[in-house]
JSON list of C-alpha atoms in Angstrom, two decimals:
[
{"chain": "A", "resi": 1, "resn": "MET", "atom": "CA", "xyz": [53.15, -171.85, -66.82]},
{"chain": "A", "resi": 2, "resn": "PRO", "atom": "CA", "xyz": [55.90, -173.64, -64.65]},
{"chain": "A", "resi": 3, "resn": "ALA", "atom": "CA", "xyz": [58.31, -175.74, -66.34]},
{"chain": "A", "resi": 4, "resn": "THR", "atom": "CA", "xyz": [57.98, -179.47, -66.29]},
{"chain": "A", "resi": 5, "resn": "GLY", "atom": "CA", "xyz": [59.75, -182.57, -67.42]},
{"chain": "A", "resi": 6, "resn": "SER", "atom": "CA", "xyz": [62.80, -184.24, -66.59]},
{"chain": "A", "resi": 7, "resn": "ASN", "atom": "CA", "xyz": [65.14, -181.28, -67.54]},
{"chain": "A", "resi": 8, "resn": "ILE", "atom": "CA", "xyz": [64.47, -179.38, -64.27]},
{"chain": "A", "resi": 9, "resn": "GLU", "atom": "CA", "xyz": [65.45, -182.16, -61.74]},
{"chain": "A", "resi": 10, "resn": "ARG", "atom": "CA", "xyz": [68.91, -182.09, -60.66]},
{"chain": "A", "resi": 11, "resn": "SER", "atom": "CA", "xyz": [70.92, -185.16, -61.51]},
{"chain": "A", "resi": 12, "resn": "PRO", "atom": "CA", "xyz": [73.05, -186.99, -59.02]},
{"chain": "A", "resi": 13, "resn": "HIS", "atom": "CA", "xyz": [75.82, -186.25, -61.57]},
{"chain": "A", "resi": 14, "resn": "TYR", "atom": "CA", "xyz": [75.32, -182.65, -61.30]},
{"chain": "A", "resi": 15, "resn": "GLY", "atom": "CA", "xyz": [78.82, -181.04, -61.37]},
{"chain": "A", "resi": 16, "resn": "ALA", "atom": "CA", "xyz": [80.44, -184.00, -62.58]},
{"chain": "A", "resi": 17, "resn": "LEU", "atom": "CA", "xyz": [81.76, -182.17, -65.73]},
{"chain": "A", "resi": 18, "resn": "GLN", "atom": "CA", "xyz": [82.95, -179.27, -63.53]},
{"chain": "A", "resi": 19, "resn": "ASP", "atom": "CA", "xyz": [84.95, -181.83, -61.60]},
{"chain": "A", "resi": 20, "resn": "VAL", "atom": "CA", "xyz": [86.53, -183.31, -65.05]},
{"chain": "A", "resi": 21, "resn": "VAL", "atom": "CA", "xyz": [87.34, -179.64, -66.12]},
{"chain": "A", "resi": 22, "resn": "ASP", "atom": "CA", "xyz": [89.05, -178.87, -62.63]},
{"chain": "A", "resi": 23, "resn": "GLY", "atom": "CA", "xyz": [90.98, -182.12, -62.80]},
{"chain": "A", "resi": 24, "resn": "LEU", "atom": "CA", "xyz": [92.35, -181.41, -66.53]},
{"chain": "A", "resi": 25, "resn": "PHE", "atom": "CA", "xyz": [93.37, -177.79, -65.52]},
{"chain": "A", "resi": 26, "resn": "ALA", "atom": "CA", "xyz": [94.60, -178.30, -61.96]},
{"chain": "A", "resi": 27, "resn": "GLY", "atom": "CA", "xyz": [97.62, -175.96, -61.52]},
{"chain": "A", "resi": 28, "resn": "ALA", "atom": "CA", "xyz": [97.36, -174.70, -65.24]},
{"chain": "A", "resi": 29, "resn": "SER", "atom": "CA", "xyz": [97.74, -171.23, -66.50]},
{"chain": "A", "resi": 30, "resn": "ALA", "atom": "CA", "xyz": [95.12, -169.50, -68.57]},
{"chain": "A", "resi": 31, "resn": "ASP", "atom": "CA", "xyz": [97.02, -170.32, -71.61]},
{"chain": "A", "resi": 32, "resn": "ASP", "atom": "CA", "xyz": [97.65, -173.96, -71.15]},
{"chain": "A", "resi": 33, "resn": "THR", "atom": "CA", "xyz": [95.62, -176.22, -73.40]},
{"chain": "A", "resi": 34, "resn": "VAL", "atom": "CA", "xyz": [94.37, -180.09, -73.31]},
{"chain": "A", "resi": 35, "resn": "ARG", "atom": "CA", "xyz": [93.63, -182.06, -76.12]},
{"chain": "A", "resi": 36, "resn": "ARG", "atom": "CA", "xyz": [90.05, -183.38, -76.99]},
{"chain": "A", "resi": 37, "resn": "LEU", "atom": "CA", "xyz": [91.48, -187.03, -76.36]},
{"chain": "A", "resi": 38, "resn": "ASP", "atom": "CA", "xyz": [92.65, -185.83, -72.84]},
{"chain": "A", "resi": 39, "resn": "VAL", "atom": "CA", "xyz": [88.99, -184.69, -72.16]},
{"chain": "A", "resi": 40, "resn": "VAL", "atom": "CA", "xyz": [87.34, -187.92, -73.46]},
{"chain": "A", "resi": 41, "resn": "ILE", "atom": "CA", "xyz": [89.74, -190.03, -71.35]},
{"chain": "A", "resi": 42, "resn": "ALA", "atom": "CA", "xyz": [89.28, -187.89, -68.05]},
{"chain": "A", "resi": 43, "resn": "ALA", "atom": "CA", "xyz": [85.52, -188.25, -68.60]},
{"chain": "A", "resi": 44, "resn": "GLU", "atom": "CA", "xyz": [85.62, -192.04, -69.24]},
{"chain": "A", "resi": 45, "resn": "ALA", "atom": "CA", "xyz": [87.81, -192.25, -66.03]},
{"chain": "A", "resi": 46, "resn": "ALA", "atom": "CA", "xyz": [85.15, -190.25, -64.09]},
{"chain": "A", "resi": 47, "resn": "ASP", "atom": "CA", "xyz": [82.48, -192.78, -65.28]},
{"chain": "A", "resi": 48, "resn": "LEU", "atom": "CA", "xyz": [80.17, -189.98, -66.53]},
{"chain": "A", "resi": 49, "resn": "PRO", "atom": "CA", "xyz": [76.54, -190.97, -67.62]},
{"chain": "A", "resi": 50, "resn": "SER", "atom": "CA", "xyz": [76.05, -191.42, -71.19]},
{"chain": "A", "resi": 51, "resn": "ASP", "atom": "CA", "xyz": [74.44, -187.91, -71.58]},
{"chain": "A", "resi": 52, "resn": "LEU", "atom": "CA", "xyz": [77.48, -186.25, -70.38]},
{"chain": "A", "resi": 53, "resn": "MET", "atom": "CA", "xyz": [79.64, -188.70, -72.33]},
{"chain": "A", "resi": 54, "resn": "GLU", "atom": "CA", "xyz": [77.78, -187.52, -75.38]},
{"chain": "A", "resi": 55, "resn": "VAL", "atom": "CA", "xyz": [78.59, -183.83, -74.64]},
{"chain": "A", "resi": 56, "resn": "VAL", "atom": "CA", "xyz": [82.30, -184.51, -74.49]},
{"chain": "A", "resi": 57, "resn": "GLN", "atom": "CA", "xyz": [82.00, -186.85, -77.61]},
{"chain": "A", "resi": 58, "resn": "LEU", "atom": "CA", "xyz": [80.61, -183.92, -79.44]},
{"chain": "A", "resi": 59, "resn": "LEU", "atom": "CA", "xyz": [83.69, -181.85, -78.94]},
{"chain": "A", "resi": 60, "resn": "PRO", "atom": "CA", "xyz": [85.42, -181.03, -82.30]},
{"chain": "A", "resi": 61, "resn": "PRO", "atom": "CA", "xyz": [89.12, -182.36, -82.57]},
{"chain": "A", "resi": 62, "resn": "GLY", "atom": "CA", "xyz": [91.78, -180.04, -81.26]},
{"chain": "A", "resi": 63, "resn": "SER", "atom": "CA", "xyz": [93.29, -178.31, -78.16]},
{"chain": "A", "resi": 64, "resn": "TYR", "atom": "CA", "xyz": [91.08, -176.41, -75.75]},
{"chain": "A", "resi": 65, "resn": "THR", "atom": "CA", "xyz": [92.08, -173.79, -73.32]},
{"chain": "A", "resi": 66, "resn": "ARG", "atom": "CA", "xyz": [90.10, -173.93, -70.18]},
{"chain": "A", "resi": 67, "resn": "GLN", "atom": "CA", "xyz": [87.79, -170.90, -71.45]},
{"chain": "A", "resi": 68, "resn": "ARG", "atom": "CA", "xyz": [87.55, -172.32, -74.83]},
{"chain": "A", "resi": 69, "resn": "LEU", "atom": "CA", "xyz": [86.57, -175.88, -73.31]},
{"chain": "A", "resi": 70, "resn": "CYS", "atom": "CA", "xyz": [84.04, -174.49, -71.07]},
{"chain": "A", "resi": 71, "resn": "ASP", "atom": "CA", "xyz": [82.52, -172.53, -73.89]},
{"chain": "A", "resi": 72, "resn": "GLN", "atom": "CA", "xyz": [82.09, -175.74, -76.03]},
{"chain": "A", "resi": 73, "resn": "VAL", "atom": "CA", "xyz": [80.63, -177.81, -73.31]},
{"chain": "A", "resi": 74, "resn": "ASN", "atom": "CA", "xyz": [78.34, -175.06, -72.13]},
{"chain": "A", "resi": 75, "resn": "SER", "atom": "CA", "xyz": [77.16, -174.60, -75.47]},
{"chain": "A", "resi": 76, "resn": "SER", "atom": "CA", "xyz": [76.45, -178.36, -75.68]},
{"chain": "A", "resi": 77, "resn": "ILE", "atom": "CA", "xyz": [74.79, -178.29, -72.33]},
{"chain": "A", "resi": 78, "resn": "GLY", "atom": "CA", "xyz": [72.62, -175.47, -73.20]},
{"chain": "A", "resi": 79, "resn": "GLY", "atom": "CA", "xyz": [71.63, -176.74, -76.62]},
{"chain": "A", "resi": 80, "resn": "HIS", "atom": "CA", "xyz": [70.46, -179.90, -74.93]},
{"chain": "A", "resi": 81, "resn": "ALA", "atom": "CA", "xyz": [68.59, -177.74, -72.08]},
{"chain": "A", "resi": 82, "resn": "TRP", "atom": "CA", "xyz": [70.72, -179.96, -69.34]},
{"chain": "A", "resi": 83, "resn": "GLY", "atom": "CA", "xyz": [72.01, -176.73, -67.46]},
{"chain": "A", "resi": 84, "resn": "GLN", "atom": "CA", "xyz": [69.59, -177.29, -64.66]},
{"chain": "A", "resi": 85, "resn": "VAL", "atom": "CA", "xyz": [70.22, -181.01, -64.53]},
{"chain": "A", "resi": 86, "resn": "TYR", "atom": "CA", "xyz": [73.97, -181.45, -64.95]},
{"chain": "A", "resi": 87, "resn": "GLY", "atom": "CA", "xyz": [75.26, -177.77, -64.27]},
{"chain": "A", "resi": 88, "resn": "THR", "atom": "CA", "xyz": [77.53, -175.80, -66.37]},
{"chain": "A", "resi": 89, "resn": "VAL", "atom": "CA", "xyz": [81.22, -175.52, -66.22]},
{"chain": "A", "resi": 90, "resn": "GLU", "atom": "CA", "xyz": [83.68, -172.56, -65.71]}
]
């Protein structure tokens, strides 16, 4: 049976979190980190929709390498079944 519902249609905000991650880590090395607060501020500045702000606000406090941030964000996106709607990050 084909999937139905709103979780299969691509949002106009598809890839918006990828843009936030790319901006936070532009020119960074694999070992560089950003703080959760930096991620929240960047997401607010990008005017993300409430669903994606929820994903960002669910991040535990701390510092994140790009890989760790992507793992955390993708886990939340997957938990909400929003991968096809908003995309995942790398």
